């Protein structure tokens, strides 16, 4: 988008400087020129790592990469134009494009850096890191993570193989919070995004079991260069393995979630923009539903409930209230009538639901306020449904992997006859979504959600 804007701005500036008649060269096909530029820019941006998830953390390196990428793309475009005997392209137009594109791309990186630093200071969207080890490389890693440019990382603490090191200070505000026997309880009870093994794996008894357990939960694992994993003869079942730079240090990474940075970034932007547009377009419908709820039952219009999000983070989900005010208290009396297996509570004819609530649930209109959660970054349009904390406590370890992607408003379960699907099948559907995720799958699920809403099969 910024590259298209750069060429458009350059064209307009040239038109203003030279006049409309002199600025138009009829022998040049400008849409073709734009297509060529986009093709070479895309290839060049990838080649110079402009889509690397952490390049914006290094402003000088980012600027140098942007300059090289834009100049390379422009040179490639000029070579093709020359070979096609299209020599009438304005040097002023392309020169202006180069300057403006570099400026826009660099400003976008600075804006992203400022956003992440602000988010890190406020404690929002931070990655929670658990470090295995507290010596040497662990201290170096903590030093890098705690520098200002990595404000979006939060170090939960360090685990050691020796119980005697418990509570030992590793760095300012970072301590040894337990030994390896605490590994499983920590992962099950706290939001952990990544585990970094900063000590040689040969020093950890049964290291393969710890890595395998993290993989089962869908938690990313990084191993600082020691490259001893080959001695474990460990082959991940679902995780992909790759070498990746992490805060300036090469690591061997194991990830059970999609790692397509460009696609995930597109998903994030698409989700938030679509949710914002949705709130604006659906504002009259929101007002109508709010009015009916207020006129037909006592209580607030919106229902707020704590749910588990990405890797177990707690957040408040928003819905239009579809039940009586004391619904949570009445649930205890209805536990014996639960029609869903597993830890989830479902009743086809739940007496707590109001008449307007029944209509909202059947049409899934009660879910619309979750667009607010999407804008806040707590949810996506498509993803596994966010569970209650009490439900997560009853999950088997393999079921917790559904928390390894951001929860969504709709998913495979939502459009596949959710009321007739048992709990285990539901969990496997969510894991299938994570394992097969791509942008096209999200698009198909969004399209399938429309007829599911029209058929009023929700509840």
Coordinates of C-alpha atoms in Angstrom, one line a residue:
X1 CA 0.0 0.0 0.0
X2 CA 2.8 2.4 0.9
X3 CA 4.6 1.6 -2.3
X4 CA 1.5 2.3 -4.4
X5 CA 1.1 5.5 -2.5
X6 CA 4.7 6.5 -3.2
X7 CA 4.3 6.1 -6.9
X8 CA 1.0 8.0 -6.9
X9 CA 2.4 10.9 -4.8
X10 CA 5.4 11.1 -7.1
X11 CA 3.2 11.2 -10.2
X12 CA 1.0 13.9 -8.7
X13 CA 4.0 16.0 -7.6
X14 CA 5.5 15.7 -11.2
X15 CA 2.1 16.7 -12.6
X16 CA 2.1 19.8 -10.4
X17 CA 5.7 20.8 -11.3
X18 CA 5.5 20.2 -15.1
X19 CA 1.8 20.7 -15.8
X20 CA -0.7 18.0 -16.8
X21 CA 0.2 18.0 -20.5
X22 CA 4.0 17.7 -20.0
X23 CA 3.6 15.2 -17.2
X24 CA 1.6 12.7 -19.3
X25 CA 3.7 10.4 -21.5
X26 CA 1.2 8.5 -23.6
X27 CA 3.8 5.9 -24.7
X28 CA 4.1 4.6 -21.2
X29 CA 1.5 2.2 -19.8
X30 CA 1.4 3.4 -16.2
X31 CA -0.6 0.5 -14.8
X32 CA 2.1 -1.8 -16.3
X33 CA 4.8 0.3 -14.7
X34 CA 3.0 0.0 -11.3
X35 CA 2.7 -3.8 -11.7
X36 CA 6.4 -4.1 -12.6
X37 CA 7.4 -2.0 -9.5
X38 CA 5.1 -4.0 -7.2
X39 CA 6.5 -7.3 -8.5
X40 CA 10.2 -6.2 -8.0
X41 CA 9.4 -4.5 -4.7
X42 CA 7.8 -7.6 -3.3
X43 CA 10.7 -9.8 -4.3
X44 CA 13.3 -7.2 -3.1
X45 CA 11.5 -6.6 0.3
X46 CA 11.6 -10.3 1.0
X47 CA 15.3 -10.5 -0.1
X48 CA 16.3 -7.7 2.2
X49 CA 14.3 -9.0 5.1
X50 CA 11.9 -6.0 5.3
X51 CA 9.2 -8.5 6.5
X52 CA 11.3 -9.9 9.3
X53 CA 9.2 -9.6 12.5
X54 CA 11.8 -7.7 14.5
X55 CA 13.6 -5.6 11.9
X56 CA 11.8 -2.5 13.1
X57 CA 13.6 -2.8 16.4
X58 CA 16.9 -1.7 14.7
X59 CA 16.1 1.7 13.1
X60 CA 19.5 2.1 11.4
X61 CA 19.6 -1.4 10.1
X62 CA 16.0 -1.1 9.0
X63 CA 16.8 2.2 7.1
X64 CA 19.8 0.6 5.3
X65 CA 17.7 -2.4 4.3
X66 CA 14.9 -0.2 3.0
X67 CA 17.3 1.9 0.9
X68 CA 18.8 -1.3 -0.6
X69 CA 15.5 -2.9 -1.3
X70 CA 13.9 0.1 -3.0
X71 CA 16.9 0.9 -5.1
X72 CA 17.2 -2.8 -6.2
X73 CA 13.5 -3.0 -7.1
X74 CA 13.7 0.2 -9.1
X75 CA 16.8 -1.0 -10.9
X76 CA 15.1 -4.3 -11.8
X77 CA 12.1 -2.3 -13.1
X78 CA 14.3 -0.1 -15.3
X79 CA 16.1 -3.1 -16.7
X80 CA 12.8 -4.7 -17.8
X81 CA 11.6 -1.5 -19.3
X82 CA 14.8 -1.1 -21.2
X83 CA 14.5 -4.7 -22.6
X84 CA 10.9 -3.9 -23.7
X85 CA 12.1 -0.7 -25.3
X86 CA 10.1 1.5 -22.9
X87 CA 12.6 4.3 -22.5
X88 CA 10.2 7.2 -22.0
X89 CA 9.7 6.7 -18.2
X90 CA 10.4 10.0 -16.4
X91 CA 13.5 10.0 -14.4
X92 CA 11.9 12.6 -12.2
X93 CA 8.9 10.3 -11.6
X94 CA 11.1 7.3 -10.6
X95 CA 13.5 9.5 -8.6
X96 CA 10.6 10.9 -6.7
X97 CA 9.2 7.4 -6.2
X98 CA 12.5 6.2 -4.7
X99 CA 12.7 9.1 -2.2
X100 CA 9.1 8.9 -1.2
X101 CA 8.9 5.1 -0.9
X102 CA 12.0 5.0 1.3
X103 CA 10.5 7.8 3.5
X104 CA 7.1 6.1 3.9
X105 CA 8.6 2.7 4.6
X106 CA 11.0 4.0 7.2
X107 CA 8.3 6.1 8.9
X108 CA 6.1 3.1 9.1
X109 CA 8.9 1.2 10.9
X110 CA 9.4 4.0 13.3
X111 CA 5.6 4.1 14.0
X112 CA 5.6 0.4 14.6
X113 CA 8.6 0.7 17.0
X114 CA 6.8 3.5 18.9
X115 CA 3.6 1.4 19.1
X116 CA 5.4 -1.6 20.5
X117 CA 7.4 0.4 23.0
X118 CA 4.2 2.0 24.2
X119 CA 2.5 -1.4 24.3
X120 CA 5.5 -2.8 26.3
X121 CA 5.3 0.0 28.8
X122 CA 1.6 -0.5 29.3
X123 CA 2.0 -4.3 29.6
X124 CA -0.2 -5.0 26.5
X125 CA 0.6 -7.6 23.9
X126 CA 3.9 -8.6 25.6
X127 CA 5.5 -11.9 24.9
X128 CA 5.9 -13.9 28.1
X129 CA 9.3 -15.6 28.1
X130 CA 10.4 -18.5 30.4
X131 CA 14.2 -19.1 30.5
X132 CA 15.8 -22.4 31.3
X133 CA 19.1 -21.7 33.0
X134 CA 20.4 -18.7 34.9
X135 CA 24.1 -18.6 34.1
X136 CA 26.3 -17.3 31.2
X137 CA 24.1 -17.3 28.1
X138 CA 20.9 -16.9 30.2
X139 CA 22.3 -13.6 31.6
X140 CA 23.4 -12.4 28.2
X141 CA 19.9 -13.1 26.8
X142 CA 18.2 -11.3 29.7
X143 CA 20.5 -8.3 29.1
X144 CA 19.3 -8.1 25.5
X145 CA 15.7 -8.7 26.4
X146 CA 15.7 -6.0 29.0
X147 CA 17.2 -3.3 26.8
X148 CA 14.7 -0.6 25.8
X149 CA 14.2 -1.8 22.3
X150 CA 12.8 -5.1 23.5
X151 CA 10.2 -3.6 25.8
X152 CA 7.5 -5.9 24.3
X153 CA 9.1 -9.0 26.0
X154 CA 8.3 -9.9 29.6
X155 CA 10.6 -12.3 31.4
X156 CA 8.6 -14.5 33.8
X157 CA 11.8 -15.9 35.4
X158 CA 14.3 -18.7 35.2
X159 CA 14.2 -22.4 35.9
X160 CA 17.3 -24.3 37.1
X161 CA 18.2 -28.0 37.5
X162 CA 19.4 -27.3 41.0
X163 CA 16.8 -26.7 43.7
X164 CA 19.3 -24.8 45.8
X165 CA 19.3 -21.9 43.3
X166 CA 15.6 -21.1 44.0
X167 CA 15.0 -17.3 44.5
X168 CA 18.6 -16.5 43.4
X169 CA 18.7 -13.2 41.6
X170 CA 19.9 -13.6 38.0
X171 CA 19.4 -9.9 37.0
X172 CA 17.5 -6.9 38.3
X173 CA 13.9 -8.0 38.7
X174 CA 14.6 -11.5 37.3
X175 CA 15.0 -14.5 39.7
X176 CA 15.1 -18.3 39.6
X177 CA 11.5 -19.1 40.2
X178 CA 11.8 -22.9 40.5
X179 CA 13.5 -26.0 39.2
X180 CA 12.7 -28.3 36.3
X181 CA 10.1 -30.2 38.4
X182 CA 8.0 -26.9 38.3
X183 CA 8.2 -26.9 34.4
X184 CA 4.8 -28.6 33.8
X185 CA 2.8 -26.7 36.5
X186 CA 4.2 -23.4 35.3
X187 CA 3.1 -24.0 31.7
X188 CA -0.3 -25.2 32.7
X189 CA -1.1 -22.4 35.1
X190 CA 0.5 -19.3 33.5
X191 CA 0.5 -17.6 30.1
X192 CA 3.8 -18.6 28.5
X193 CA 4.5 -17.7 24.9
X194 CA 8.0 -18.9 24.5
X195 CA 10.5 -21.1 26.4
X196 CA 14.2 -20.4 25.8
X197 CA 16.7 -23.2 26.7
X198 CA 19.8 -21.1 27.6
X199 CA 21.8 -24.0 29.1
X200 CA 23.2 -27.0 27.3
X201 CA 20.5 -29.7 26.9
X202 CA 22.9 -32.4 28.0
X203 CA 22.8 -30.8 31.5
X204 CA 19.0 -31.4 31.8
X205 CA 17.7 -34.8 32.7
X206 CA 15.0 -36.0 30.3
X207 CA 15.2 -32.8 28.2
X208 CA 13.3 -34.4 25.4
X209 CA 10.3 -34.8 27.7
X210 CA 10.2 -31.1 28.5
X211 CA 10.5 -30.1 24.8
X212 CA 7.8 -32.6 23.9
X213 CA 5.4 -31.3 26.6
X214 CA 5.8 -27.8 25.4
X215 CA 5.1 -28.9 21.8
X216 CA 2.0 -30.7 23.0
X217 CA 0.7 -27.4 24.6
X218 CA 1.6 -25.4 21.4
X219 CA 4.2 -23.3 23.2
X220 CA 7.1 -22.1 21.1
X221 CA 10.6 -23.4 22.1
X222 CA 14.0 -21.8 21.4
X223 CA 17.4 -23.4 22.0
X224 CA 20.4 -21.1 22.2
X225 CA 23.3 -22.3 20.1
X226 CA 24.7 -25.4 21.7
X227 CA 23.1 -27.5 19.0
X228 CA 23.0 -30.6 21.2
X229 CA 19.5 -31.5 20.2
X230 CA 20.8 -34.0 17.7
X231 CA 22.0 -36.1 20.7
X232 CA 18.4 -36.3 21.9
X233 CA 17.2 -37.8 18.6
X234 CA 14.1 -35.8 19.0
X235 CA 11.7 -35.5 16.1
X236 CA 8.7 -33.1 16.6
X237 CA 5.3 -34.4 15.9
X238 CA 3.6 -31.2 14.8
X239 CA 6.1 -28.4 15.4
X240 CA 8.2 -27.0 12.5
X241 CA 12.0 -26.6 13.2
X242 CA 14.0 -23.7 11.8
X243 CA 17.0 -21.4 12.7
X244 CA 15.9 -17.9 13.6
X245 CA 17.6 -14.7 14.9
X246 CA 16.2 -13.9 18.3
X247 CA 17.2 -10.5 19.8
X248 CA 20.5 -10.7 17.9
X249 CA 21.2 -14.3 18.9
X250 CA 20.8 -17.3 16.6
X251 CA 18.4 -19.9 18.0
X252 CA 17.0 -23.2 17.0
X253 CA 13.2 -22.7 17.1
X254 CA 10.4 -25.2 17.4
X255 CA 6.9 -23.8 16.7
X256 CA 3.6 -25.6 16.7
X257 CA 1.8 -22.6 15.2
X258 CA 1.9 -21.0 11.8
X259 CA 5.1 -19.1 11.1
X260 CA 4.2 -17.2 7.9
X261 CA 5.1 -13.7 9.1
X262 CA 3.6 -11.9 6.1
X263 CA 0.3 -13.8 6.2
X264 CA 0.0 -13.4 10.0
X265 CA 0.6 -9.7 9.7
X266 CA -2.0 -9.4 7.0
X267 CA -4.5 -11.4 9.1
X268 CA -3.9 -9.0 12.0
X269 CA -4.4 -5.8 9.9
X270 CA -7.4 -7.3 8.1
X271 CA -9.0 -8.3 11.4
X272 CA -8.7 -4.9 13.0
X273 CA -9.7 -2.9 9.9
X274 CA -12.7 -5.2 9.2
X275 CA -13.8 -5.0 12.8
X276 CA -13.7 -1.2 12.8
X277 CA -15.6 -1.0 9.5
X278 CA -18.1 -3.6 10.9
X279 CA -18.7 -1.5 14.0
X280 CA -19.4 1.6 11.9
X281 CA -21.7 -0.1 9.4
X282 CA -23.6 -2.1 12.0
X283 CA -24.0 0.8 14.4
X284 CA -27.8 1.1 13.6
X285 CA -28.3 -2.6 14.3
X286 CA -26.3 -2.3 17.5
X287 CA -28.6 0.5 18.6
X288 CA -31.7 -1.5 17.8
X289 CA -30.6 -4.6 19.6
X290 CA -29.5 -2.5 22.6
X291 CA -32.9 -0.8 22.7
X292 CA -34.8 -4.1 22.6
X293 CA -32.7 -5.6 25.4
X294 CA -33.1 -2.6 27.6
X295 CA -36.9 -2.5 27.1
X296 CA -37.5 -6.2 27.6
X297 CA -35.4 -7.2 30.6
X298 CA -33.5 -5.7 33.5
X299 CA -29.8 -5.5 33.6
X300 CA -27.0 -4.2 31.4
X301 CA -27.0 -4.3 27.6
X302 CA -23.6 -5.9 27.3
X303 CA -22.5 -9.0 29.1
X304 CA -18.8 -9.1 30.1
X305 CA -17.1 -12.4 31.0
X306 CA -13.5 -13.4 31.6
X307 CA -12.1 -15.8 29.0
X308 CA -8.8 -17.4 28.1
X309 CA -7.0 -16.0 25.1
X310 CA -3.7 -16.5 23.4
X311 CA -1.6 -19.0 25.5
X312 CA -3.9 -18.6 28.5
X313 CA -4.0 -14.8 28.7
X314 CA -7.2 -13.6 30.6
X315 CA -9.4 -11.0 29.0
X316 CA -13.0 -9.8 29.1
X317 CA -15.2 -10.9 26.2
X318 CA -18.2 -8.8 25.2
X319 CA -21.6 -10.0 24.1
X320 CA -25.1 -8.7 24.0
X321 CA -26.7 -9.9 27.2
X322 CA -28.9 -12.9 26.3
X323 CA -29.7 -14.2 29.8
X324 CA -31.2 -13.0 33.0
X325 CA -29.1 -10.9 35.3
X326 CA -28.3 -13.7 37.8
X327 CA -27.5 -16.3 35.1
X328 CA -24.1 -17.3 36.6
X329 CA -25.6 -18.1 40.0
X330 CA -28.4 -20.1 38.5
X331 CA -26.0 -22.2 36.5
X332 CA -25.0 -24.1 39.6
X333 CA -28.6 -25.4 39.9
X334 CA -28.6 -26.6 36.3
X335 CA -25.2 -28.4 36.2
X336 CA -27.0 -31.8 36.3
X337 CA -28.8 -31.0 33.1
X338 CA -25.7 -30.3 31.0
X339 CA -26.1 -31.7 27.5
X340 CA -22.4 -31.3 26.4
X341 CA -19.7 -33.7 27.4
X342 CA -16.3 -32.5 28.7
X343 CA -15.9 -29.3 30.8
X344 CA -18.3 -27.2 28.6
X345 CA -21.9 -26.4 29.8
X346 CA -24.6 -26.4 27.1
X347 CA -28.4 -26.7 27.4
X348 CA -30.8 -26.7 24.4
X349 CA -33.6 -25.1 26.4
X350 CA -31.7 -23.1 29.0
X351 CA -34.3 -21.4 31.2
X352 CA -31.9 -18.5 31.9
X353 CA -32.1 -17.2 28.3
X354 CA -34.5 -14.4 27.6
X355 CA -36.8 -14.4 24.6
X356 CA -34.7 -11.8 22.8
X357 CA -31.6 -13.6 23.9
X358 CA -32.8 -16.8 22.3
X359 CA -33.2 -14.9 19.0
X360 CA -29.8 -13.3 19.3
X361 CA -28.2 -16.7 20.0
X362 CA -29.9 -18.5 17.1
X363 CA -28.7 -15.8 14.7
X364 CA -25.3 -15.4 16.5
X365 CA -26.0 -11.6 16.8
X366 CA -25.1 -11.8 20.5
X367 CA -21.5 -12.2 19.3
X368 CA -21.3 -8.9 17.5
X369 CA -19.8 -6.9 20.3
X370 CA -16.7 -9.1 20.1
X371 CA -15.7 -6.9 17.2
X372 CA -14.5 -4.6 20.1
X373 CA -12.2 -7.5 21.3
X374 CA -10.9 -7.8 17.8
X375 CA -10.0 -4.1 17.6
X376 CA -8.3 -4.4 21.0
X377 CA -6.2 -7.3 19.7
X378 CA -7.6 -9.8 22.1
X379 CA -9.4 -11.8 19.4
X380 CA -9.4 -12.4 15.6
X381 CA -12.3 -12.7 13.3
X382 CA -11.4 -16.4 12.8
X383 CA -9.9 -18.7 15.4
X384 CA -10.8 -21.2 18.1
X385 CA -13.5 -19.9 20.4
X386 CA -12.2 -18.5 23.7
X387 CA -12.9 -20.9 26.7
X388 CA -13.7 -20.1 30.3
X389 CA -10.7 -20.4 32.7
X390 CA -12.5 -23.1 34.7
X391 CA -12.9 -25.1 31.5
X392 CA -9.2 -24.8 30.6
X393 CA -8.2 -26.2 34.1
X394 CA -10.0 -29.4 33.1
X395 CA -8.3 -29.7 29.6
X396 CA -6.0 -32.6 28.8
X397 CA -2.5 -31.3 27.8
X398 CA -3.1 -31.9 24.1
X399 CA -6.3 -29.9 24.2
X400 CA -4.5 -26.8 25.6
X401 CA -2.7 -26.4 22.2
X402 CA -5.9 -24.8 20.9
X403 CA -4.8 -21.7 23.0
X404 CA -1.7 -21.3 20.9
X405 CA -3.5 -19.1 18.4
X406 CA -5.5 -16.0 19.1
X407 CA -9.2 -16.9 19.7
X408 CA -11.8 -15.9 17.1
X409 CA -15.5 -15.1 16.6
X410 CA -15.9 -17.9 14.2
X411 CA -14.1 -21.2 13.4
X412 CA -14.6 -24.6 11.9
X413 CA -16.7 -25.7 14.9
X414 CA -19.0 -22.7 14.5
X415 CA -19.9 -23.6 10.9
X416 CA -20.0 -27.4 11.3
X417 CA -23.1 -27.9 13.3
X418 CA -21.7 -27.0 16.7
X419 CA -24.7 -28.1 18.7
X420 CA -24.3 -31.7 17.5
X421 CA -20.5 -32.0 17.9
X422 CA -19.0 -33.6 21.0
X423 CA -16.3 -31.9 23.0
X424 CA -13.3 -34.0 21.8
X425 CA -14.3 -33.6 18.2
X426 CA -14.6 -29.9 18.8
X427 CA -11.0 -29.7 20.2
X428 CA -9.7 -31.7 17.2
X429 CA -11.4 -29.3 14.8
X430 CA -9.6 -26.4 16.5
X431 CA -6.2 -28.2 16.2
X432 CA -7.0 -28.9 12.6
X433 CA -7.5 -25.2 12.0
X434 CA -4.2 -24.4 13.7
X435 CA -2.2 -27.0 11.8
X436 CA -3.7 -26.2 8.4
X437 CA -4.0 -22.4 8.8
X438 CA -3.7 -20.1 5.9
X439 CA -5.4 -16.9 4.7
X440 CA -7.6 -18.8 2.2
X441 CA -8.9 -21.0 5.0
X442 CA -9.9 -17.9 7.0
X443 CA -11.7 -16.5 4.0
X444 CA -13.6 -19.7 3.4
X445 CA -14.7 -19.9 7.1
X446 CA -15.9 -16.3 6.9
X447 CA -17.9 -17.1 3.8
X448 CA -19.4 -20.3 5.5
X449 CA -20.3 -18.3 8.6
X450 CA -22.9 -16.2 6.6
X451 CA -25.2 -19.1 5.7
X452 CA -24.7 -20.6 9.2
X453 CA -26.1 -17.3 10.6
X454 CA -28.9 -17.2 8.1
X455 CA -30.0 -20.7 9.0
X456 CA -30.2 -19.6 12.6
X457 CA -28.5 -22.8 13.8
X458 CA -26.5 -21.1 16.6
X459 CA -27.3 -21.4 20.3

